[in-house]
Amino acid sequence: MKKVLAFCLCLIPLLGLSQNFKTLDSLTLIKFGCNRTKAVETIKADHGVWDVQHSLPQYYVFTHLTFDKKSTSSFAVKFTRGKAYEVDYVITPDLDVNVFSYYCEIIQKISQAYGPPKSGEQFKSPCKGGDIKELRAIKLGFAYYSSCWYAGSNSILLSIDPGLHIILAMQDNKLTNAAFERQEASN
């Protein structure tokens, strides 16, 4: 874990943060606790397109939202009892962007606002931390990276999935806990 954080911190001055990176407050787009109708109206006002085909009552998926000029993204809003409790970006970096470096860049940007993350890395044999084949290890499921920030009553989670998408999730902790309790009660 220390190696990853040190690696990320060393890369940041070399990479230079994107001037077009949005602040976290604007990334949520919607207010936690808003209803489905308000969420759809708000995201459409930001030029998002509601992907009705891939949406369910528990979550709505939106496309055509920009994250920054280095990527494309889809956006999901999760609901419990009709209230938005989580927003997720599925960020697909452009082909010329190094996913791991970009992940570290996003960590640095979020850390400027919320302090150092609770970072994690898990490696499965035969891979080890610091391996120069990190992206291949992630794709094959041998390595996992995640970072978490607690921001008052909210949480921010960042990870890289095996498809080399960067997942940025922001949650209202109280509503998220209620959603999990409701789900457990229905099982």
Backbone as a printed PyTorch tensor [residue, N CA C, xyz], in Angstrom:
tensor([[[  0.8280,  -1.1740,   0.0000],
         [  0.0000,   0.0000,   0.0000],
         [  0.8760,   1.2420,   0.0000]],

        [[  1.9410,   1.2350,   0.7740],
         [  2.8340,   2.3850,   0.8230],
         [  3.4740,   2.6330,  -0.5380]],

        [[  3.8000,   1.5350,  -1.2370],
         [  4.4180,   1.6730,  -2.5570],
         [  3.4680,   2.3590,  -3.5260]],

        [[  2.1970,   1.9850,  -3.4840],
         [  1.2180,   2.5700,  -4.4050],
         [  1.0580,   4.0490,  -4.1200]],

        [[  0.8980,   4.4010,  -2.8570],
         [  0.7190,   5.8020,  -2.4980],
         [  1.9600,   6.6130,  -2.8570]],

        [[  3.1470,   6.0650,  -2.5720],
         [  4.3860,   6.7640,  -2.9160],
         [  4.5020,   6.9260,  -4.4330]],

        [[  4.1490,   5.8800,  -5.1590],
         [  4.1800,   5.9380,  -6.6230],
         [  3.2450,   7.0380,  -7.1300]],

        [[  2.0280,   7.0630,  -6.5820],
         [  1.0380,   8.0740,  -6.9960],
         [  1.5400,   9.4830,  -6.7010]],

        [[  2.0840,   9.6810,  -5.5310],
         [  2.5460,  11.0050,  -5.1450],
         [  3.7340,  11.4610,  -5.9860]],

        [[  4.5760,  10.5050,  -6.3980],
         [  5.7190,  10.8580,  -7.2390],
         [  5.2830,  11.2170,  -8.6630]],

        [[  4.2200,  10.5970,  -9.1370],
         [  3.7590,  10.8500, -10.4930],
         [  3.0650,  12.1900, -10.6600]],

        [[  2.4320,  12.6470,  -9.6250],
         [  1.5810,  13.8300,  -9.7460],
         [  2.3200,  15.0480, -10.2880]],

        [[  3.4900,  15.4120,  -9.7470],
         [  4.1560,  16.5790, -10.3120],
         [  4.5220,  16.3930, -11.7830]],

        [[  4.7950,  15.1610, -12.1930],
         [  5.1620,  14.8970, -13.5780],
         [  3.9590,  14.9670, -14.5040]],

        [[  2.8150,  14.5350, -14.0230],
         [  1.6270,  14.4770, -14.8680],
         [  0.9490,  15.8330, -15.0410]],

        [[  0.9320,  16.6140, -13.9950],
         [  0.1740,  17.8690, -14.0220],
         [ -1.3050,  17.5550, -14.0590]],

        [[ -2.0610,  18.0680, -13.1420],
         [ -3.4820,  17.7550, -13.0860],
         [ -4.2280,  18.4760, -14.1910]],

        [[ -5.1980,  17.8160, -14.7250],
         [ -6.0030,  18.3820, -15.7910],
         [ -6.7040,  19.6440, -15.3200]],

        [[ -6.6250,  20.6890, -16.1090],
         [ -7.3060,  21.9360, -15.7820],
         [ -8.8080,  21.7810, -15.9260]],

        [[ -9.2490,  20.7360, -16.5970],
         [-10.6660,  20.5570, -16.8520],
         [-11.3250,  19.6070, -15.8660]],

        [[-10.6140,  19.1500, -14.8670],
         [-11.1540,  18.2260, -13.8750],
         [-12.1730,  18.9700, -13.0240]],

        [[-13.3690,  18.4160, -12.9040],
         [-14.4270,  19.0750, -12.1450],
         [-14.1980,  18.9200, -10.6430]],

        [[-14.7040,  19.8620,  -9.8660],
         [-14.6340,  19.7280,  -8.4150],
         [-15.5970,  18.6290,  -7.9940]],

        [[-15.3720,  18.0480,  -6.8320],
         [-16.2050,  16.9510,  -6.3700],
         [-17.6470,  17.3710,  -6.1610]],

        [[-17.8530,  18.5800,  -5.6870],
         [-19.2270,  19.0340,  -5.4890],
         [-20.0170,  18.9970,  -6.7870]],

        [[-19.3730,  19.3140,  -7.8910],
         [-20.0890,  19.2950,  -9.1660],
         [-20.1730,  17.8830,  -9.7380]],

        [[-19.3520,  16.9570,  -9.2670],
         [-19.3840,  15.5990,  -9.7880],
         [-20.6470,  14.8450,  -9.3840]],

        [[-21.1980,  15.1480,  -8.2180],
         [-22.3880,  14.4170,  -7.8030],
         [-23.5870,  14.7890,  -8.6610]],

        [[-23.5930,  15.9650,  -9.2580],
         [-24.6480,  16.4760, -10.1270],
         [-25.9910,  16.6270,  -9.4260]],

        [[-26.3480,  15.6720,  -8.6090],
         [-27.6490,  15.7160,  -7.9350],
         [-27.4340,  15.8090,  -6.4300]],

        [[-28.4680,  16.1710,  -5.7350],
         [-28.4160,  16.2030,  -4.2660],
         [-28.8490,  14.8400,  -3.7420]],

        [[-28.0950,  14.3040,  -2.7750],
         [-28.5180,  13.0610,  -2.1510],
         [-29.8740,  13.2760,  -1.4920]],

        [[-30.7400,  12.2950,  -1.6220],
         [-32.0790,  12.3900,  -1.0570],
         [-33.1210,  12.8860,  -2.0410]],

        [[-32.6980,  13.3600,  -3.2290],
         [-33.6890,  13.8400,  -4.2060],
         [-34.4380,  12.6420,  -4.7900]],

        [[-35.6140,  12.9020,  -5.3590],
         [-36.4040,  11.8150,  -5.9340],
         [-35.9640,  11.5250,  -7.3710]],

        [[-36.5320,  10.4700,  -7.9470],
         [-36.1490,  10.0280,  -9.2980],
         [-36.3940,  11.1150, -10.3440]],

        [[-37.5540,  11.7550, -10.2700],
         [-37.9070,  12.7850, -11.2520],
         [-36.9010,  13.9270, -11.2180]],

        [[-36.5650,  14.3820, -10.0310],
         [-35.6060,  15.4870,  -9.8890],
         [-34.2240,  15.0590, -10.4020]],

        [[-33.8240,  13.8230, -10.1140],
         [-32.5250,  13.3300, -10.5920],
         [-32.4700,  13.3400, -12.1190]],

        [[-33.5220,  12.8430, -12.7640],
         [-33.5580,  12.8020, -14.2360],
         [-33.5240,  14.2160, -14.8020]],

        [[-34.3300,  15.1190, -14.2540],
         [-34.3600,  16.5080, -14.7320],
         [-32.9890,  17.1680, -14.6020]],

        [[-32.3450,  16.9760, -13.4530],
         [-31.0450,  17.6010, -13.1870],
         [-29.9850,  17.0890, -14.1590]],

        [[-29.9470,  15.7930, -14.3740],
         [-28.9110,  15.2210, -15.2390],
         [-29.1800,  15.5640, -16.7050]],

        [[-30.4370,  15.5830, -17.1100],
         [-30.7570,  15.9970, -18.4820],
         [-30.3750,  17.4590, -18.7070]],

        [[-30.5130,  18.2960, -17.6720],
         [-30.1250,  19.7020, -17.7860],
         [-28.6210,  19.8440, -17.9990]],

        [[-27.8470,  18.8340, -17.5680],
         [-26.3950,  18.8250, -17.7630],
         [-26.0300,  18.0520, -19.0340]],

        [[-27.0010,  17.8660, -19.9380],
         [-26.8360,  17.2120, -21.2340],
         [-26.6560,  15.7030, -21.1430]],

        [[-26.9760,  15.1140, -19.9980],
         [-26.9360,  13.6650, -19.8740],
         [-28.1370,  13.0500, -20.5540]],

        [[-27.9830,  11.8180, -21.0170],
         [-29.0610,  11.0920, -21.6750],
         [-29.4230,   9.9020, -20.7960]],

        [[-30.6860,   9.8040, -20.4360],
         [-31.1560,   8.7100, -19.5990],
         [-31.2020,   7.4350, -20.4340]],

        [[-30.4670,   6.4240, -20.0380],
         [-30.4230,   5.1380, -20.7140],
         [-31.4900,   4.2470, -20.0760]],

        [[-32.7150,   4.4100, -20.5280],
         [-33.8620,   3.7150, -19.9380],
         [-33.7040,   2.2040, -20.0660]],

        [[-33.1480,   1.7370, -21.1760],
         [-32.9940,   0.3020, -21.4310],
         [-32.1360,  -0.3810, -20.3590]],

        [[-31.1050,   0.2880, -19.8650],
         [-30.2160,  -0.3100, -18.8760],
         [-30.5200,   0.1240, -17.4420]],

        [[-31.5860,   0.8540, -17.2530],
         [-31.9680,   1.3220, -15.9230],
         [-33.0010,   0.3820, -15.3060]],

        [[-33.0110,   0.3530, -13.9890],
         [-33.9830,  -0.4060, -13.2000],
         [-34.5470,   0.5340, -12.1440]],

        [[-35.6140,   0.1430, -11.4510],
         [-36.1220,   1.0230, -10.3970],
         [-35.0870,   1.3380,  -9.3030]],

        [[-34.1370,   0.4130,  -9.0590],
         [-33.1240,   0.6220,  -8.0260],
         [-32.0250,   1.5870,  -8.4650]],

        [[-31.8080,   1.7000,  -9.7590],
         [-30.7720,   2.6160, -10.2580],
         [-31.1090,   3.0680, -11.6700]],

        [[-30.7170,   4.2890, -11.9720],
         [-30.8780,   4.8500, -13.3110],
         [-29.4930,   5.0600, -13.8970]],

        [[-29.3480,   4.7440, -15.1740],
         [-28.0780,   4.8870, -15.8780],
         [-28.2030,   6.0450, -16.8690]],

        [[-27.1470,   6.8420, -16.9480],
         [-27.1070,   7.9750, -17.8670],
         [-25.8200,   7.9040, -18.6810]],

        [[-25.8790,   8.4000, -19.9070],
         [-24.7030,   8.4490, -20.7740],
         [-24.5100,   9.8840, -21.2510]],

        [[-23.4860,  10.0820, -22.0360],
         [-23.1550,  11.3800, -22.6340],
         [-22.7860,  12.4300, -21.5930]],

        [[-22.3070,  11.9970, -20.4500],
         [-21.8180,  12.9390, -19.4550],
         [-20.3070,  12.9690, -19.5470]],

        [[-19.7440,  14.1320, -19.3950],
         [-18.2920,  14.2330, -19.4620],
         [-17.7150,  14.1870, -18.0540]],

        [[-16.5850,  13.5470, -17.9490],
         [-15.8560,  13.5570, -16.6830],
         [-14.7330,  14.5750, -16.8050]],

        [[-13.9570,  14.4550, -17.8330],
         [-12.9450,  15.4370, -18.2180],
         [-12.5300,  15.1180, -19.6430]],

        [[-11.5210,  15.7810, -20.1400],
         [-11.1430,  15.5710, -21.5440],
         [-10.2610,  14.3540, -21.7600]],

        [[-10.0180,  13.5650, -20.7210],
         [ -9.1960,  12.3710, -20.8520],
         [-10.0350,  11.1040, -20.8970]],

        [[-11.3580,  11.2370, -20.8230],
         [-12.1690,  10.0410, -20.6890],
         [-13.6090,  10.2820, -21.1090]],

        [[-14.3130,   9.1720, -21.2460],
         [-15.7580,   9.2080, -21.3770],
         [-16.3100,   8.5140, -20.1360]],

        [[-17.5770,   8.7310, -19.8630],
         [-18.1200,   8.0630, -18.6840],
         [-19.6070,   7.8530, -18.8030]],

        [[-20.0530,   6.8500, -18.0830],
         [-21.4860,   6.6960, -17.8530],
         [-21.6820,   7.0450, -16.3800]],

        [[-22.9110,   7.2380, -16.0180],
         [-23.2240,   7.7540, -14.6930],
         [-24.4490,   7.0020, -14.2020]],

        [[-24.4190,   6.5310, -12.9720],
         [-25.5670,   5.8290, -12.4050],
         [-25.9660,   6.4950, -11.0990]],

        [[-27.2540,   6.5460, -10.8700],
         [-27.7950,   7.0490,  -9.6080],
         [-28.5650,   5.8970,  -8.9870]],

        [[-28.2330,   5.5680,  -7.7270],
         [-28.9240,   4.4890,  -7.0170],
         [-29.9540,   5.0930,  -6.0690]],

        [[-31.0850,   4.3810,  -5.9520],
         [-32.1870,   4.8690,  -5.1380],
         [-32.5930,   3.8510,  -4.0790]],

        [[-33.0300,   4.3550,  -2.9440],
         [-33.6900,   3.5420,  -1.9340],
         [-34.9190,   4.3110,  -1.4800]],

        [[-36.0480,   3.6330,  -1.4620],
         [-37.3260,   4.2730,  -1.0980],
         [-37.5540,   5.5660,  -1.8780]],

        [[-37.1200,   5.5630,  -3.1400],
         [-37.3410,   6.7090,  -4.0110],
         [-36.3680,   7.8640,  -3.8310]],

        [[-35.3460,   7.6930,  -2.9750],
         [-34.3700,   8.7570,  -2.7260],
         [-32.9890,   8.3470,  -3.2410]],

        [[-32.3050,   9.2890,  -3.8630],
         [-30.9490,   9.0270,  -4.3670],
         [-29.9810,   8.9250,  -3.1930]],

        [[-29.2220,   7.8350,  -3.1450],
         [-28.2480,   7.6630,  -2.0690],
         [-26.8200,   7.4660,  -2.5640]],

        [[-26.6330,   7.1910,  -3.8510],
         [-25.2870,   6.9700,  -4.3840],
         [-25.2410,   7.3930,  -5.8370]],

        [[-24.1240,   7.9820,  -6.2350],
         [-23.8690,   8.2940,  -7.6370],
         [-22.5300,   7.6630,  -8.0190]],

        [[-22.5040,   7.0560,  -9.1880],
         [-21.3130,   6.3430,  -9.6450],
         [-20.9310,   6.7920, -11.0430]],

        [[-19.6560,   7.0860, -11.2110],
         [-19.0980,   7.2930, -12.5450],
         [-18.3650,   6.0170, -12.9300]],

        [[-18.5710,   5.5540, -14.1430],
         [-17.7660,   4.4870, -14.7290],
         [-16.9490,   5.1810, -15.8090]],

        [[-15.6960,   5.4430, -15.4860],
         [-14.8260,   6.2570, -16.3300],
         [-14.0040,   5.3510, -17.2420]],

        [[-14.0800,   5.6160, -18.5280],
         [-13.2980,   4.8680, -19.5140],
         [-12.2500,   5.8150, -20.0760]],

        [[-10.9970,   5.6860, -19.5960],
         [ -9.9440,   6.5750, -20.1030],
         [ -9.7150,   6.3840, -21.6010]],

        [[ -9.3560,   7.4770, -22.2690],
         [ -9.0090,   7.3980, -23.6830],
         [ -7.8590,   6.4110, -23.8700]],

        [[ -7.7270,   5.8790, -25.0670],
         [ -6.7210,   4.8500, -25.3400],
         [ -5.2880,   5.3030, -25.0660]],

        [[ -5.0080,   6.5980, -25.2190],
         [ -3.6400,   7.0790, -25.0160],
         [ -3.3560,   7.4450, -23.5490]],

        [[ -4.2860,   7.1740, -22.6590],
         [ -4.1260,   7.5160, -21.2410],
         [ -3.7710,   6.2630, -20.4550]],

        [[ -2.7100,   6.3310, -19.6440],
         [ -2.3320,   5.2330, -18.7680],
         [ -3.3280,   5.1740, -17.6100]],

        [[ -4.0590,   4.0860, -17.5140],
         [ -5.1360,   3.9520, -16.5260],
         [ -4.6090,   4.0960, -15.1040]],

        [[ -3.5010,   3.4310, -14.7890],
         [ -2.9760,   3.4690, -13.4350],
         [ -2.5080,   4.8810, -13.0690]],

        [[ -1.8530,   5.5600, -13.9790],
         [ -1.4110,   6.9340, -13.7240],
         [ -2.6070,   7.8670, -13.5530]],

        [[ -3.6320,   7.6580, -14.3680],
         [ -4.8390,   8.4760, -14.2880],
         [ -5.5570,   8.2550, -12.9540]],

        [[ -5.6140,   7.0020, -12.5270],
         [ -6.1800,   6.6580, -11.2130],
         [ -5.4460,   7.4390, -10.1220]],

        [[ -4.1270,   7.4500, -10.1800],
         [ -3.3190,   8.1760,  -9.1920],
         [ -3.5760,   9.6840,  -9.2640]],

        [[ -3.7880,  10.1930, -10.4610],
         [ -4.0890,  11.6140, -10.6410],
         [ -5.4170,  11.9760,  -9.9670]],

        [[ -6.4080,  11.1100, -10.1200],
         [ -7.7030,  11.3570,  -9.4850],
         [ -7.5690,  11.2830,  -7.9670]],

        [[ -6.7680,  10.3500,  -7.4670],
         [ -6.5130,  10.2590,  -6.0210],
         [ -5.9540,  11.5820,  -5.5160]],

        [[ -4.9790,  12.1040,  -6.2200],
         [ -4.3500,  13.3600,  -5.8000],
         [ -5.3690,  14.4980,  -5.7610]],

        [[ -6.1980,  14.5850,  -6.7740],
         [ -7.1900,  15.6630,  -6.8520],
         [ -8.1940,  15.5610,  -5.7020]],

        [[ -8.6940,  14.3740,  -5.4460],
         [ -9.6440,  14.1910,  -4.3430],
         [ -8.9620,  14.4660,  -3.0070]],

        [[ -7.7090,  14.0440,  -2.8810],
         [ -6.9590,  14.2500,  -1.6360],
         [ -6.7570,  15.7250,  -1.3220]],

        [[ -6.6840,  16.5600,  -2.3430],
         [ -6.5430,  18.0000,  -2.1150],
         [ -7.7410,  18.5330,  -1.3360]],

        [[ -8.9120,  17.9540,  -1.5630],
         [-10.1230,  18.4160,  -0.8850],
         [-10.4050,  17.6590,   0.4070]],

        [[-10.0670,  16.3620,   0.4740],
         [-10.4950,  15.5240,   1.6020],
         [ -9.3620,  14.8600,   2.3690]],

        [[ -8.1300,  15.1880,   2.0570],
         [ -7.0020,  14.5970,   2.7590],
         [ -6.6380,  13.2330,   2.1860]],

        [[ -5.6490,  12.5860,   2.7820],
         [ -5.1880,  11.2970,   2.2560],
         [ -6.2830,  10.2340,   2.3460]],

        [[ -6.3300,   9.3490,   1.3660],
         [ -7.3540,   8.3000,   1.3750],
         [ -6.9560,   7.1260,   2.2500]],

        [[ -7.9350,   6.3290,   2.5270],
         [ -7.6810,   5.0020,   3.0820],
         [ -7.5250,   4.1370,   1.8300]],

        [[ -6.2850,   3.8600,   1.4440],
         [ -6.0400,   3.1340,   0.1990],
         [ -5.8380,   1.6700,   0.4710]],

        [[ -6.1290,   0.8960,  -0.5220],
         [ -5.9400,  -0.5300,  -0.3770],
         [ -5.4570,  -1.1430,  -1.6590]],

        [[ -4.7370,  -2.1930,  -1.5110],
         [ -4.3240,  -2.9840,  -2.6580],
         [ -4.3050,  -4.4180,  -2.2040]],

        [[ -4.7330,  -5.2870,  -3.0550],
         [ -4.7330,  -6.7050,  -2.7370],
         [ -4.1190,  -7.4180,  -3.9280]],

        [[ -3.1580,  -8.2600,  -3.6550],
         [ -2.5100,  -8.9950,  -4.7260],
         [ -2.7150, -10.4780,  -4.5060]],

        [[ -2.9860, -11.1760,  -5.5850],
         [ -3.1300, -12.6180,  -5.5210],
         [ -1.9160, -13.2180,  -6.2090]],

        [[ -1.4180, -14.2980,  -5.6980],
         [ -0.2730, -14.9690,  -6.2790],
         [ -0.5600, -15.2410,  -7.7580]],

        [[  0.3500, -15.0230,  -8.6530],
         [  1.7810, -14.8090,  -8.5330],
         [  2.2040, -13.3410,  -8.5600]],

        [[  1.2710, -12.3890,  -8.5650],
         [  1.6360, -10.9790,  -8.6580],
         [  2.0020, -10.4080,  -7.3040]],

        [[  2.8420,  -9.3960,  -7.3220],
         [  3.2640,  -8.7010,  -6.1030],
         [  3.1510,  -7.2080,  -6.3450]],

        [[  3.0570,  -6.4590,  -5.2710],
         [  2.9810,  -5.0020,  -5.3810],
         [  4.2000,  -4.4410,  -6.0890]],

        [[  3.9840,  -3.4210,  -6.9090],
         [  5.0880,  -2.7900,  -7.6140],
         [  5.4610,  -3.4760,  -8.9140]],

        [[  4.7750,  -4.5530,  -9.2490],
         [  5.0400,  -5.2800, -10.4800],
         [  4.8190,  -4.3430, -11.6720]],

        [[  5.7340,  -4.3690, -12.6300],
         [  5.6250,  -3.4670, -13.7800],
         [  4.4620,  -3.8410, -14.6950]],

        [[  3.8710,  -4.9840, -14.4660],
         [  2.7370,  -5.4180, -15.2760],
         [  1.4270,  -5.2200, -14.5050]],

        [[  1.3110,  -4.0800, -13.8170],
         [  0.1460,  -3.8000, -12.9720],
         [ -1.1720,  -3.9100, -13.7310]],

        [[ -1.2520,  -3.3050, -14.8980],
         [ -2.5140,  -3.2910, -15.6290],
         [ -2.9410,  -4.6960, -16.0470]],

        [[ -1.9950,  -5.4830, -16.4610],
         [ -2.3200,  -6.8690, -16.8190],
         [ -2.7920,  -7.6320, -15.5920]],

        [[ -2.1440,  -7.3930, -14.4630],
         [ -2.5440,  -8.0520, -13.2150],
         [ -3.9570,  -7.6470, -12.8140]],

        [[ -4.3020,  -6.3800, -13.0080],
         [ -5.6520,  -5.9010, -12.6960],
         [ -6.6600,  -6.5670, -13.6250]],

        [[ -6.3430,  -6.6040, -14.9220],
         [ -7.2460,  -7.2140, -15.9060],
         [ -7.5160,  -8.6840, -15.5900]],

        [[ -6.4980,  -9.3860, -15.1300],
         [ -6.6330, -10.8130, -14.8480],
         [ -7.1910, -11.0900, -13.4540]],

        [[ -7.4050, -10.0390, -12.6690],
         [ -7.9540, -10.2220, -11.3290],
         [ -6.9230, -10.5870, -10.2780]],

        [[ -5.6360, -10.3970, -10.5780],
         [ -4.5890, -10.6950,  -9.6150],
         [ -4.2380,  -9.4940,  -8.7430]],

        [[ -4.6670,  -8.3080,  -9.1430],
         [ -4.3810,  -7.1030,  -8.3610],
         [ -5.6560,  -6.2730,  -8.2690]],

        [[ -5.8160,  -5.5960,  -7.1560],
         [ -6.9960,  -4.7610,  -6.9340],
         [ -6.5530,  -3.4860,  -6.2320]],

        [[ -7.0000,  -2.3530,  -6.7360],
         [ -6.6730,  -1.0680,  -6.1280],
         [ -7.9590,  -0.3500,  -5.7530]],

        [[ -7.9660,   0.2420,  -4.5770],
         [ -9.1120,   1.0530,  -4.1680],
         [ -8.6430,   2.1200,  -3.1940]],

        [[ -9.4010,   3.2000,  -3.1440],
         [ -9.1450,   4.2890,  -2.1990],
         [-10.4900,   4.7500,  -1.6780]],

        [[-10.5020,   5.2110,  -0.4310],
         [-11.7460,   5.6280,   0.1940],
         [-11.5010,   6.8720,   1.0360]],

        [[-12.4190,   7.8010,   0.9540],
         [-12.3760,   9.0110,   1.7750],
         [-13.7020,   9.1140,   2.5170]],

        [[-13.6450,   9.5520,   3.7550],
         [-14.8530,   9.8410,   4.5160],
         [-14.9630,  11.3480,   4.5760]],

        [[-16.0300,  11.8790,   3.9970],
         [-16.2160,  13.3220,   3.8740],
         [-17.4850,  13.7030,   4.6190]],

        [[-17.3510,  13.8960,   5.9280],
         [-18.5200,  14.2050,   6.7360],
         [-19.4730,  13.0290,   6.7300]],

        [[-20.7100,  13.2520,   6.2910],
         [-21.6950,  12.1710,   6.2640],
         [-21.6800,  11.4190,   4.9330]],

        [[-20.6910,  11.6800,   4.1070],
         [-20.5800,  11.0220,   2.8060],
         [-19.2810,  10.2250,   2.7040]],

        [[-19.2560,   9.3130,   1.7530],
         [-18.0530,   8.5420,   1.4500],
         [-17.7640,   8.6620,  -0.0310]],

        [[-16.4780,   8.6370,  -0.3630],
         [-16.0340,   8.6630,  -1.7470],
         [-15.1670,   7.4240,  -1.9410]],

        [[-15.4860,   6.6390,  -2.9460],
         [-14.7650,   5.4040,  -3.2190],
         [-14.2220,   5.4600,  -4.6420]],

        [[-12.9930,   5.0220,  -4.8190],
         [-12.3550,   5.0200,  -6.1310],
         [-11.6640,   3.6820,  -6.3210]],

        [[-11.8370,   3.0700,  -7.4910],
         [-11.1920,   1.7860,  -7.7620],
         [-10.9890,   1.6100,  -9.2690]],

        [[-10.2140,   0.5770,  -9.6080],
         [-10.0200,   0.1840, -11.0080],
         [-10.6040,  -1.2110, -11.1490]],

        [[-11.4970,  -1.4030, -12.1260],
         [-12.0900,  -2.7230, -12.2990],
         [-11.2940,  -3.5360, -13.3320]],

        [[-11.5600,  -4.8360, -13.4520],
         [-10.8130,  -5.6690, -14.4050],
         [-10.9430,  -5.2300, -15.8590]],

        [[-11.9710,  -4.4610, -16.1960],
         [-12.1050,  -3.9270, -17.5450],
         [-11.3030,  -2.6570, -17.7410]],

        [[-10.5180,  -2.2770, -16.7250],
         [ -9.6870,  -1.0720, -16.6950],
         [-10.5250,   0.2100, -16.7800]],

        [[-11.6990,   0.1610, -16.1720],
         [-12.5080,   1.3520, -15.9640],
         [-12.1820,   1.8580, -14.5650]],

        [[-12.2180,   3.1410, -14.4010],
         [-12.0420,   3.7290, -13.0770],
         [-13.4470,   4.0010, -12.5480]],

        [[-13.7390,   3.4650, -11.3890],
         [-15.0580,   3.6170, -10.7900],
         [-14.9550,   4.6400,  -9.6650]],

        [[-15.7300,   5.7050,  -9.7730],
         [-15.7900,   6.7460,  -8.7470],
         [-17.2130,   6.7480,  -8.2000]],

        [[-17.3530,   6.3540,  -6.9340],
         [-18.6660,   6.2820,  -6.2990],
         [-18.7070,   7.2510,  -5.1210]],

        [[-19.8100,   7.9820,  -5.0230],
         [-20.0170,   8.8990,  -3.9030],
         [-21.3300,   8.5270,  -3.2490]],

        [[-21.3230,   8.3800,  -1.9110],
         [-22.4850,   7.8860,  -1.1940],
         [-22.8450,   8.7780,  -0.0210]],

        [[-24.1330,   8.8660,   0.2390],
         [-24.6350,   9.4300,   1.4810],
         [-24.6870,   8.2490,   2.4490]],

        [[-23.8720,   8.2760,   3.4940],
         [-23.7390,   7.1120,   4.3740],
         [-25.0480,   6.7070,   5.0480]],

        [[-25.8220,   7.6650,   5.4990],
         [-27.0780,   7.3430,   6.1930],
         [-28.0580,   6.6570,   5.2410]],

        [[-28.2480,   7.2220,   4.0540],
         [-29.1560,   6.6140,   3.0810],
         [-28.6200,   5.2780,   2.5670]],

        [[-27.2930,   5.1590,   2.4280],
         [-26.6920,   3.8970,   1.9840],
         [-26.9520,   2.8040,   3.0080]],

        [[-26.7640,   3.1170,   4.2830],
         [-27.0420,   2.1300,   5.3390],
         [-28.5070,   1.7070,   5.3200]],

        [[-29.4040,   2.6620,   5.1230],
         [-30.8330,   2.3400,   5.0380],
         [-31.1140,   1.4280,   3.8490]],

        [[-30.4410,   1.6610,   2.7230],
         [-30.6260,   0.8180,   1.5330],
         [-30.1870,  -0.6180,   1.8120]],

        [[-29.0380,  -0.7880,   2.4750],
         [-28.5530,  -2.1290,   2.7890],
         [-29.4610,  -2.8170,   3.8020]],

        [[-29.9570,  -2.0940,   4.7870],
         [-30.8660,  -2.6800,   5.7620],
         [-32.1490,  -3.1290,   5.0720]],

        [[-32.6530,  -2.3170,   4.1740],
         [-33.8680,  -2.6770,   3.4340],
         [-33.6350,  -3.9020,   2.5830]],

        [[-32.4840,  -3.9800,   1.9410],
         [-32.1520,  -5.1290,   1.0980],
         [-32.0530,  -6.4010,   1.9250]],

        [[-31.3990,  -6.3170,   3.0910],
         [-31.2720,  -7.4920,   3.9620],
         [-32.6260,  -7.9390,   4.4720]],

        [[-33.5040,  -6.9930,   4.7810],
         [-34.8330,  -7.3330,   5.2720],
         [-35.6670,  -8.0510,   4.2100]],

        [[-35.4200,  -7.7290,   2.9340],
         [-36.1880,  -8.3640,   1.8590],
         [-35.6420,  -9.7270,   1.4770]],

        [[-34.4340, -10.0670,   1.9340],
         [-33.8550, -11.3890,   1.5950],
         [-34.3340, -12.4570,   2.5000]]])
